[in-house]
């Protein structure tokens, strides 16, 4: 079951289950659209993978399988810039 995390791991912007601003990597690291496009350049700082828009779980399914309430806050560190330089120009499928 996909874990629907409630906020961006970098800026703490709230990303409710119905948000169109939520993006995830293959490990479900969750970031807002602004951080993914303007700061991360589609490079996950945790696994170096790319991002996709997080799917929206139907309301009836949220009743059975609610979104997580656990906020993960790991702001981007200066060292991320080196990773972004190394892999940022490589398509995620080839990283």
Tab-separated table of C-alpha atoms in Angstrom:
chain	number	residue	atom	x	y	z
A	1	UNK	CA	0.000	0.000	0.000
A	2	UNK	CA	1.391	3.376	-1.022
A	3	UNK	CA	2.126	5.528	1.997
A	4	UNK	CA	0.599	8.988	1.559
A	5	UNK	CA	2.932	11.227	3.541
A	6	UNK	CA	1.356	14.489	4.731
A	7	UNK	CA	4.056	17.010	3.821
A	8	UNK	CA	7.114	17.896	1.752
A	9	UNK	CA	10.279	16.470	3.272
A	10	UNK	CA	12.205	19.631	2.406
A	11	UNK	CA	9.945	22.619	3.126
A	12	UNK	CA	7.155	21.024	5.219
A	13	UNK	CA	4.438	22.251	2.847
A	14	UNK	CA	1.290	20.318	3.685
A	15	UNK	CA	0.342	17.777	1.006
A	16	UNK	CA	-3.049	16.300	1.852
A	17	UNK	CA	-4.121	13.085	0.093
A	18	UNK	CA	-5.997	15.037	-2.598
A	19	UNK	CA	-3.048	17.353	-3.397
A	20	UNK	CA	-1.937	17.779	-7.000
A	21	UNK	CA	1.351	19.217	-5.704
A	22	UNK	CA	2.742	15.965	-4.235
A	23	UNK	CA	5.546	14.071	-5.973
A	24	UNK	CA	7.155	10.778	-4.932
A	25	UNK	CA	10.182	8.688	-5.872
A	26	UNK	CA	10.131	4.886	-6.070
A	27	UNK	CA	10.794	4.721	-2.300
A	28	UNK	CA	7.858	7.055	-1.590
A	29	UNK	CA	10.058	9.987	-0.569
A	30	UNK	CA	7.594	12.875	-0.803
A	31	UNK	CA	8.258	16.419	-1.968
A	32	UNK	CA	6.147	19.295	-3.246
A	33	UNK	CA	6.136	20.285	-6.904
A	34	UNK	CA	8.080	23.493	-6.198
A	35	UNK	CA	10.930	21.669	-4.439
A	36	UNK	CA	11.066	18.933	-7.110
A	37	UNK	CA	11.288	21.389	-9.999
A	38	UNK	CA	13.105	24.401	-8.554
A	39	UNK	CA	15.474	22.894	-5.977
A	40	UNK	CA	15.898	19.173	-6.640
A	41	UNK	CA	15.798	19.230	-10.462
A	42	UNK	CA	14.022	15.839	-10.374
A	43	UNK	CA	16.795	14.208	-8.293
A	44	UNK	CA	15.707	12.567	-5.039
A	45	UNK	CA	18.219	13.540	-2.335
A	46	UNK	CA	17.649	10.201	-0.579
A	47	UNK	CA	17.999	7.687	-3.436
A	48	UNK	CA	19.017	9.824	-6.481
A	49	UNK	CA	15.979	8.568	-8.410
A	50	UNK	CA	13.444	10.697	-10.228
A	51	UNK	CA	9.945	11.764	-9.224
A	52	UNK	CA	6.414	11.146	-10.429
A	53	UNK	CA	3.183	12.826	-9.433
A	54	UNK	CA	1.717	11.034	-6.424
A	55	UNK	CA	-1.593	9.357	-7.283
A	56	UNK	CA	-4.741	10.429	-5.470
A	57	UNK	CA	-6.464	7.740	-3.424
A	58	UNK	CA	-10.272	7.709	-3.799
A	59	UNK	CA	-12.174	8.972	-0.753
A	60	UNK	CA	-13.809	5.603	-0.053
A	61	UNK	CA	-10.371	3.997	0.018
A	62	UNK	CA	-9.003	6.677	2.353
A	63	UNK	CA	-11.569	5.546	4.904
A	64	UNK	CA	-10.124	2.015	4.819
A	65	UNK	CA	-6.504	3.048	4.254
A	66	UNK	CA	-5.929	6.573	5.591
A	67	UNK	CA	-2.966	8.780	4.793
A	68	UNK	CA	0.000	8.839	7.140
A	69	UNK	CA	0.158	11.517	9.823
A	70	UNK	CA	3.916	11.158	10.364
A	71	UNK	CA	5.779	14.231	9.120
A	72	UNK	CA	9.267	13.590	7.783
A	73	UNK	CA	11.395	16.715	7.690
A	74	UNK	CA	14.876	16.403	6.198
A	75	UNK	CA	15.802	19.756	4.628
A	76	UNK	CA	18.186	19.644	1.692
A	77	UNK	CA	21.803	19.979	2.758
A	78	UNK	CA	24.565	21.772	0.866
A	79	UNK	CA	26.113	18.385	0.009
A	80	UNK	CA	23.092	17.648	-2.210
A	81	UNK	CA	24.419	20.111	-4.795
A	82	UNK	CA	27.269	17.706	-5.600
A	83	UNK	CA	24.852	14.800	-6.164
A	84	UNK	CA	22.670	17.033	-8.337
A	85	UNK	CA	25.718	17.955	-10.450
A	86	UNK	CA	26.737	14.305	-10.818
A	87	UNK	CA	23.380	12.816	-11.818
A	88	UNK	CA	21.075	15.733	-12.637
A	89	UNK	CA	21.678	15.538	-16.388
A	90	UNK	CA	21.221	11.754	-16.504
A	91	UNK	CA	17.646	10.530	-17.039
A	92	UNK	CA	16.341	8.786	-13.882
A	93	UNK	CA	16.037	5.415	-15.653
A	94	UNK	CA	19.793	5.486	-16.378
A	95	UNK	CA	21.081	6.694	-13.002
